[in-house]
Coordinates of C-alpha atoms in Angstrom, one line a residue:
M1 CA 22.6 -51.8 0.4
D2 CA 22.8 -50.2 -2.4
F3 CA 22.0 -46.4 -1.4
D4 CA 22.7 -44.6 -3.9
A5 CA 20.7 -46.7 -6.4
K6 CA 18.1 -46.2 -4.0
L7 CA 18.5 -42.5 -4.4
D8 CA 18.8 -42.6 -8.0
T9 CA 15.0 -45.0 -8.2
A10 CA 13.5 -42.2 -6.1
L11 CA 14.7 -39.5 -8.3
A12 CA 13.9 -41.1 -12.1
R13 CA 10.5 -41.7 -10.5
L14 CA 9.8 -37.8 -10.1
H15 CA 11.4 -37.1 -13.5
E16 CA 9.9 -39.6 -15.5
E17 CA 6.3 -38.5 -13.1
G18 CA 7.0 -34.6 -14.6
R19 CA 7.6 -33.5 -11.1
Y20 CA 10.9 -33.1 -10.4
R21 CA 11.7 -29.5 -8.9
T22 CA 14.0 -27.6 -10.4
F23 CA 15.3 -24.1 -8.5
I24 CA 16.4 -21.4 -10.4
D25 CA 19.0 -18.7 -9.8
I26 CA 17.5 -15.2 -9.1
E27 CA 19.1 -12.1 -7.8
R28 CA 16.5 -9.3 -6.7
K29 CA 17.4 -5.8 -7.2
N30 CA 16.3 -3.6 -4.4
G31 CA 13.8 -1.3 -5.7
Q32 CA 13.6 -2.9 -8.8
F33 CA 10.9 -5.9 -7.9
P34 CA 9.4 -7.8 -9.5
H35 CA 12.4 -7.4 -11.6
A36 CA 15.1 -10.0 -11.3
V37 CA 18.0 -11.3 -12.4
W38 CA 18.1 -15.3 -13.5
T39 CA 21.4 -16.7 -13.8
T40 CA 21.1 -19.7 -16.9
P41 CA 22.4 -23.1 -16.0
E42 CA 25.4 -21.9 -18.5
G43 CA 26.5 -18.9 -16.2
E44 CA 24.1 -16.1 -18.7
Q45 CA 22.4 -13.3 -17.0
K46 CA 19.2 -12.2 -18.3
N47 CA 16.8 -9.8 -16.9
I48 CA 13.2 -11.4 -16.0
T49 CA 10.0 -10.5 -14.0
V50 CA 8.7 -12.8 -11.4
W51 CA 4.9 -13.6 -10.9
C52 CA 5.3 -16.7 -8.2
G53 CA 6.5 -14.8 -5.1
N54 CA 5.1 -14.7 -1.9
D55 CA 6.0 -11.3 -1.2
Y56 CA 2.6 -9.9 -2.2
L57 CA 3.0 -6.1 -1.5
G58 CA 6.5 -6.0 -2.1
M59 CA 7.5 -4.9 1.4
G60 CA 10.9 -6.8 1.1
Q61 CA 11.7 -3.5 -0.5
H62 CA 10.2 -1.1 1.3
P63 CA 12.4 1.9 2.6
V64 CA 10.6 1.7 6.5
V65 CA 11.5 -1.7 6.3
L66 CA 14.8 -1.6 5.2
D67 CA 15.5 1.1 7.5
A68 CA 14.8 -0.5 10.5
M69 CA 16.8 -3.3 9.7
H70 CA 19.5 -1.4 9.0
E71 CA 19.4 0.3 12.1
A72 CA 19.5 -2.8 14.0
L73 CA 22.2 -4.5 12.1
D74 CA 24.3 -1.6 12.8
A75 CA 23.2 -1.3 16.8
T76 CA 23.7 -5.2 17.3
G77 CA 25.1 -7.1 14.7
A78 CA 24.0 -10.2 12.3
G79 CA 22.7 -13.0 14.6
S80 CA 20.5 -13.2 17.8
G81 CA 22.9 -15.4 20.0
G82 CA 20.8 -18.7 20.8
T83 CA 17.7 -19.4 21.4
R84 CA 14.6 -16.9 23.0
N85 CA 15.8 -18.5 27.0
I86 CA 19.3 -18.3 25.8
S87 CA 20.6 -15.0 25.3
G88 CA 18.1 -15.1 22.0
T89 CA 15.6 -12.6 23.5
T90 CA 16.0 -8.9 22.6
V91 CA 13.9 -6.0 22.7
Y92 CA 13.2 -6.4 19.1
H93 CA 11.9 -9.4 19.6
K94 CA 9.6 -8.4 22.3
R95 CA 8.4 -5.3 20.3
L96 CA 7.5 -7.6 17.2
E97 CA 5.5 -9.8 19.4
A98 CA 4.0 -6.5 21.0
E99 CA 2.9 -5.7 17.3
L100 CA 1.7 -9.0 16.4
A101 CA -0.6 -9.4 19.6
D102 CA -1.9 -5.9 18.5
L103 CA -2.7 -6.7 15.4
H104 CA -4.9 -9.6 16.1
G105 CA -6.5 -8.6 19.2
K106 CA -4.8 -10.8 21.5
E107 CA -3.2 -11.2 24.7
E108 CA 0.3 -12.5 23.4
A109 CA 2.1 -13.0 20.3
L110 CA 4.7 -15.9 19.8
L111 CA 7.8 -15.9 17.5
F112 CA 9.1 -18.7 15.6
T113 CA 12.0 -19.1 13.0
S114 CA 9.1 -19.6 10.1
A115 CA 5.1 -20.4 10.0
Y116 CA 6.1 -24.3 9.1
I117 CA 7.2 -24.5 12.5
A118 CA 5.1 -22.3 14.5
N119 CA 2.5 -24.5 12.9
D120 CA 4.3 -27.9 13.2
A121 CA 5.9 -27.3 17.0
T122 CA 2.2 -25.5 18.3
L123 CA 0.0 -28.3 16.3
S124 CA 2.5 -31.7 18.1
T125 CA 2.3 -29.9 21.7
L126 CA -1.0 -29.1 22.0
P127 CA -2.6 -33.2 23.4
R128 CA 0.4 -32.8 26.0
L129 CA -1.7 -29.5 27.2
F130 CA -5.0 -31.2 26.5
P131 CA -4.3 -35.0 27.5
G132 CA -6.5 -37.1 24.9
L133 CA -6.8 -34.2 22.2
I134 CA -8.9 -34.5 19.0
I135 CA -7.8 -32.6 16.0
Y136 CA -10.3 -32.3 13.3
S137 CA -8.4 -30.9 10.5
D138 CA -9.5 -29.7 7.6
S139 CA -8.3 -32.2 4.7
L140 CA -6.3 -29.1 2.5
N141 CA -4.7 -27.8 5.4
H142 CA -1.0 -27.4 4.9
A143 CA 1.5 -29.9 5.2
S144 CA 2.7 -28.4 8.0
M145 CA -0.3 -28.6 9.8
I146 CA -0.6 -31.9 8.7
E147 CA 2.6 -32.8 10.1
G148 CA 2.3 -31.2 13.4
I149 CA -1.0 -33.0 13.8
R150 CA 0.6 -36.2 12.7
R151 CA 3.3 -35.7 14.8
N152 CA 1.7 -35.6 17.9
G153 CA 0.2 -38.7 19.0
G154 CA -3.1 -37.8 19.2
E155 CA -6.7 -38.8 18.0
K156 CA -7.5 -36.5 14.8
R157 CA -10.0 -36.6 12.2
I158 CA -9.8 -35.5 8.4
F159 CA -13.0 -33.5 7.6
A160 CA -13.8 -32.6 3.4
H161 CA -12.5 -29.4 2.8
N162 CA -15.2 -26.9 3.9
D163 CA -17.7 -29.2 4.6
L164 CA -19.6 -28.6 7.6
D165 CA -21.6 -31.5 7.9
D166 CA -18.8 -33.2 7.8
L167 CA -17.2 -32.0 10.1
R168 CA -20.4 -31.7 12.7
A169 CA -21.5 -35.1 12.0
K170 CA -17.3 -36.4 13.1
L171 CA -17.3 -34.0 16.0
A172 CA -21.0 -35.3 17.3
A173 CA -19.5 -38.9 17.0
D174 CA -16.7 -38.7 19.6
D175 CA -16.8 -38.4 23.1
P176 CA -18.8 -35.2 24.1
A177 CA -16.0 -35.1 27.3
A178 CA -12.8 -35.4 25.0
P179 CA -11.0 -31.9 24.4
K180 CA -11.4 -30.9 20.7
L181 CA -9.8 -28.6 18.4
I182 CA -10.9 -27.7 15.1
A183 CA -8.0 -26.8 12.5
F184 CA -8.4 -24.3 9.6
E185 CA -7.1 -22.0 6.9
S186 CA -8.5 -18.6 6.4
V187 CA -7.5 -18.5 2.6
Y188 CA -6.4 -21.9 1.2
S189 CA -3.6 -20.8 -1.2
M190 CA -3.7 -23.5 -4.1
D191 CA -7.3 -22.9 -5.0
G192 CA -7.2 -19.3 -3.3
D193 CA -10.5 -19.8 -1.2
F194 CA -11.3 -18.8 1.7
G195 CA -12.2 -21.1 5.0
P196 CA -16.2 -20.6 6.2
L197 CA -14.7 -18.8 9.7
K198 CA -18.2 -17.9 11.2
E199 CA -19.6 -21.4 10.7
L200 CA -16.6 -23.4 11.8
C201 CA -16.5 -20.9 14.8
D202 CA -20.4 -21.6 16.0
I203 CA -19.5 -25.3 15.4
A204 CA -16.8 -24.8 17.7
D205 CA -19.0 -23.0 19.9
E206 CA -22.1 -25.7 20.1
F207 CA -19.1 -28.9 20.7
G208 CA -16.8 -26.8 22.9
A209 CA -13.8 -27.1 20.7
L210 CA -11.1 -25.0 20.7
T211 CA -10.3 -23.4 17.0
Y212 CA -7.2 -22.4 15.3
C213 CA -6.9 -21.0 12.3
D214 CA -4.2 -20.4 9.8
E215 CA -3.9 -16.9 8.3
V216 CA -0.7 -17.3 6.7
H217 CA -2.0 -16.0 3.1
A218 CA -4.0 -13.3 5.1
V219 CA -2.1 -11.6 7.2
G220 CA -1.6 -7.7 6.2
M221 CA -3.7 -8.9 3.1
Y222 CA -7.2 -8.3 4.6
G223 CA -8.9 -6.4 7.6
P224 CA -8.7 -3.0 8.4
R225 CA -4.9 -3.4 9.6
G226 CA -3.9 -6.1 8.0
G227 CA -5.1 -8.5 10.5
G228 CA -6.4 -11.2 7.8
I229 CA -9.8 -12.6 7.1
A230 CA -10.8 -13.0 11.2
E231 CA -9.9 -9.3 11.3
A232 CA -12.8 -8.8 8.2
Q233 CA -15.1 -10.7 9.2
G234 CA -15.2 -9.5 12.8
L235 CA -14.0 -13.1 14.1
M236 CA -10.8 -12.5 15.9
G237 CA -12.0 -12.8 19.3
R238 CA -13.5 -15.9 18.6
I239 CA -10.3 -17.4 16.8
D240 CA -8.4 -19.3 19.8
I241 CA -4.8 -19.3 17.9
I242 CA -4.1 -17.9 14.7
N243 CA -1.0 -18.7 13.2
G244 CA 0.7 -16.3 10.7
T245 CA 3.9 -15.6 8.8
L246 CA 5.9 -12.4 8.2
A247 CA 7.8 -14.0 5.1
K248 CA 4.4 -12.7 2.8
A249 CA 3.1 -10.1 2.7
F250 CA 5.0 -8.7 5.4
G251 CA 8.3 -9.2 3.1
V252 CA 10.9 -10.7 5.6
M253 CA 10.8 -13.8 7.5
G254 CA 9.4 -15.8 10.4
G255 CA 6.5 -17.4 11.8
Y256 CA 3.9 -16.6 15.0
I257 CA 0.8 -17.4 16.7
A258 CA -1.3 -15.2 18.6
A259 CA -3.4 -16.4 21.4
S260 CA -4.1 -16.0 25.4
A261 CA -1.1 -14.9 27.5
K262 CA -1.5 -18.5 29.1
M263 CA -1.6 -20.7 26.0
C264 CA 1.3 -18.9 24.5
D265 CA 3.0 -19.7 27.3
A266 CA 2.1 -22.8 28.1
V267 CA 3.2 -23.4 24.1
R268 CA 6.6 -21.2 25.0
S269 CA 7.5 -23.8 27.8
Y270 CA 6.5 -26.9 26.2
A271 CA 7.3 -27.0 22.0
P272 CA 10.7 -28.5 21.2
G273 CA 10.2 -26.2 18.3
F274 CA 10.4 -23.0 20.0
I275 CA 12.4 -24.2 23.0
F276 CA 16.0 -25.7 21.0
T277 CA 15.6 -23.1 18.0
T278 CA 17.9 -20.0 17.9
S279 CA 15.7 -17.0 17.3
I280 CA 15.5 -15.2 14.4
P281 CA 18.2 -12.5 14.1
P282 CA 17.2 -8.9 15.6
T283 CA 17.6 -7.5 12.2
V284 CA 14.9 -9.6 10.9
A285 CA 12.5 -8.8 13.7
A286 CA 13.3 -5.0 13.7
G287 CA 11.9 -5.4 9.7
A288 CA 8.8 -7.2 10.4
A289 CA 8.1 -5.4 13.5
A290 CA 8.2 -2.2 10.8
S291 CA 6.4 -3.4 7.9
V292 CA 3.3 -5.4 10.6
A293 CA 3.1 -1.2 11.9
H294 CA 2.8 -0.1 8.5
L295 CA 0.7 -2.2 7.0
K296 CA -2.1 -1.5 10.7
T297 CA -2.4 1.9 8.0
D298 CA -1.4 1.7 4.0
Q299 CA -5.1 0.1 2.9
A300 CA -4.1 1.9 0.1
L301 CA -1.2 -1.2 -0.7
R302 CA -3.9 -3.5 0.0
D303 CA -6.7 -2.2 -2.4
Q304 CA -3.6 -1.7 -5.1
Q305 CA -2.9 -5.8 -5.0
Q306 CA -6.7 -6.7 -4.8
T307 CA -7.3 -4.3 -7.9
Q308 CA -4.1 -6.4 -9.6
A309 CA -5.6 -9.2 -9.2
K310 CA -8.5 -8.7 -10.2
I311 CA -7.5 -7.1 -13.5
L312 CA -5.3 -10.0 -14.0
K313 CA -8.3 -12.7 -13.4
T314 CA -10.7 -10.5 -16.1
R315 CA -8.2 -10.8 -18.6
L316 CA -7.2 -14.0 -18.6
R317 CA -11.0 -15.4 -18.5
G318 CA -11.4 -13.3 -21.4
L319 CA -8.9 -15.4 -23.7
G320 CA -10.7 -18.3 -21.9
L321 CA -7.8 -19.7 -20.2
P322 CA -8.8 -22.0 -16.8
I323 CA -8.4 -20.3 -13.8
I324 CA -10.1 -20.3 -10.6
D325 CA -11.7 -17.5 -9.3
H326 CA -12.9 -17.6 -5.7
G327 CA -12.0 -13.8 -4.3
S328 CA -8.9 -13.9 -3.4
H329 CA -5.6 -12.2 -4.4
I330 CA -3.9 -15.8 -5.9
V331 CA -4.8 -16.5 -9.2
P332 CA -4.6 -20.6 -10.2
L333 CA -4.3 -21.4 -13.8
I334 CA -5.1 -24.8 -14.3
V335 CA -3.2 -26.6 -17.1
G336 CA -3.9 -30.3 -15.5
D337 CA -0.5 -31.8 -16.7
P338 CA 3.0 -32.3 -14.4
V339 CA 4.8 -32.3 -18.2
H340 CA 2.9 -29.5 -19.7
T341 CA 2.7 -27.5 -16.9
Q342 CA 6.8 -27.5 -16.6
K343 CA 7.0 -27.0 -19.8
L344 CA 5.0 -23.9 -20.3
S345 CA 7.2 -22.7 -17.2
D346 CA 10.4 -22.9 -18.9
M347 CA 8.9 -21.6 -22.0
L348 CA 7.7 -18.7 -20.0
L349 CA 11.1 -18.4 -18.2
Q350 CA 13.0 -19.1 -21.2
D351 CA 11.3 -17.3 -24.4
H352 CA 9.2 -14.4 -22.7
G353 CA 11.5 -13.8 -18.9
I354 CA 8.6 -14.7 -17.2
Y355 CA 9.2 -16.8 -13.9
V356 CA 6.1 -18.8 -12.7
Q357 CA 7.1 -22.0 -10.7
P358 CA 5.3 -25.2 -11.5
I359 CA 2.7 -26.3 -8.9
N360 CA 2.2 -30.3 -8.9
F361 CA 1.3 -33.4 -6.9
P362 CA 1.4 -33.6 -3.5
T363 CA 0.9 -29.5 -3.7
V364 CA -2.2 -30.2 -5.6
P365 CA -4.2 -33.5 -6.4
R366 CA -3.3 -35.4 -10.0
G367 CA -4.9 -33.9 -13.2
T368 CA -5.0 -30.1 -11.4
E369 CA -1.3 -29.1 -11.8
R370 CA -1.4 -25.7 -12.5
L371 CA 1.0 -22.2 -12.6
R372 CA -0.1 -19.9 -9.7
F373 CA 0.2 -16.1 -10.4
T374 CA 0.2 -13.9 -7.5
P375 CA 0.0 -10.5 -8.5
S376 CA 1.3 -7.5 -6.8
P377 CA 0.9 -3.4 -6.4
V378 CA 4.3 -3.6 -8.4
H379 CA 3.8 -5.3 -11.5
G380 CA 2.8 -2.7 -13.4
P381 CA 0.9 -2.1 -16.9
R382 CA 3.7 -3.3 -19.0
E383 CA 4.2 -6.2 -16.3
M384 CA 0.4 -7.7 -16.8
D385 CA 0.5 -7.0 -20.8
A386 CA 3.7 -9.4 -21.2
L387 CA 2.5 -12.1 -19.2
V388 CA -1.1 -12.2 -20.6
K389 CA 0.3 -11.9 -24.1
A390 CA 2.7 -14.7 -23.7
L391 CA 0.1 -17.4 -21.9
D392 CA -2.4 -16.1 -24.7
A393 CA 0.3 -17.1 -27.3
L394 CA 1.5 -19.9 -25.4
W395 CA -1.8 -21.5 -24.5
S396 CA -2.6 -21.7 -28.2
H397 CA 1.2 -23.5 -29.4
C398 CA 0.0 -26.1 -27.1
A399 CA -3.2 -26.4 -28.0
L400 CA -4.5 -26.5 -24.3
N401 CA -7.7 -26.5 -23.5
R402 CA -9.7 -22.8 -23.5
A403 CA -12.8 -24.0 -21.6
E404 CA -13.2 -22.1 -18.0
L405 CA -13.2 -23.7 -14.8
A406 CA -16.1 -22.9 -12.3
G407 CA -14.6 -20.7 -9.9

């Protein structure tokens, strides 16, 4: 077997389809984000503006977060020393879990190294806790949810995105006595649309199902204390398991679930993805706890972010650029072709110093390739003007369609 030839074929296929992923070398500058330095393949350094980061509120450079991390670093050193069971549980981890449980109005929270691992580990473990469990998953759920559900060995049903009738029909077709769980997201990051949380909870009540909500793109961003869409809509008490991240609005790293004490204890005790993974460093836990605590009281930062997103959408819509607007903080600009999407991304970076990664299949369906902008409170008028002017010029240069998509 010529393994190298097989690798060449697989990689060539991505190049031919225009969806080969490239990484660029970026150095963020503390206190200057969204400005960063790009080291080109030729070794030249250029100043750029990042428009596709997930540090939605700029908390990755907030003094409250940095001070907490410096304090923990000086107190404990770099690493955690092991898994949670083997010396990897510290006062910083417990403090963070307490902050998260309080944020979501739950009895407990359980930390993971990322929200991907939290989804994968939890959803793959639940059938061991509830034999015969059937999981009903929204068709646009994140890859981490899909992977966890696929690996768990149990029954699964995929319902059409946000289609309550399809979900109800699939639930009604199954054994009423079988344990059931409905898995969905609150904000779907590629289109920026919202899940119908109340209606999903109503259906769960109707069929006696558990509810599992991924709030990754909503925690810190929505609700009076940043608890997500469930908090904003007064539904936290109706969601059995909430998944969230510390790497987006909270600006650090890590993931978690928040649920009942028994649920967290059972996942903690049975999930290999938790049991056998070294815990996040105390410095990271300290920074995340400080960020969560701060955002419980900083509504102004959330308001600023929403304002920036509305301004960008309004300006792009005014130019006739095909954005999707569901009212969230995410601004998808549809290009519809992987080669054109990559070319636009390249020209924005090389000619305008603007960095936004192309989003291609399989992250989004073919024909809906896009640039996905995430404005933040630290993107000011100067950065906004530069982005809008560059997009306007490049859209004309590439002779792309200016007919707007329906939101």
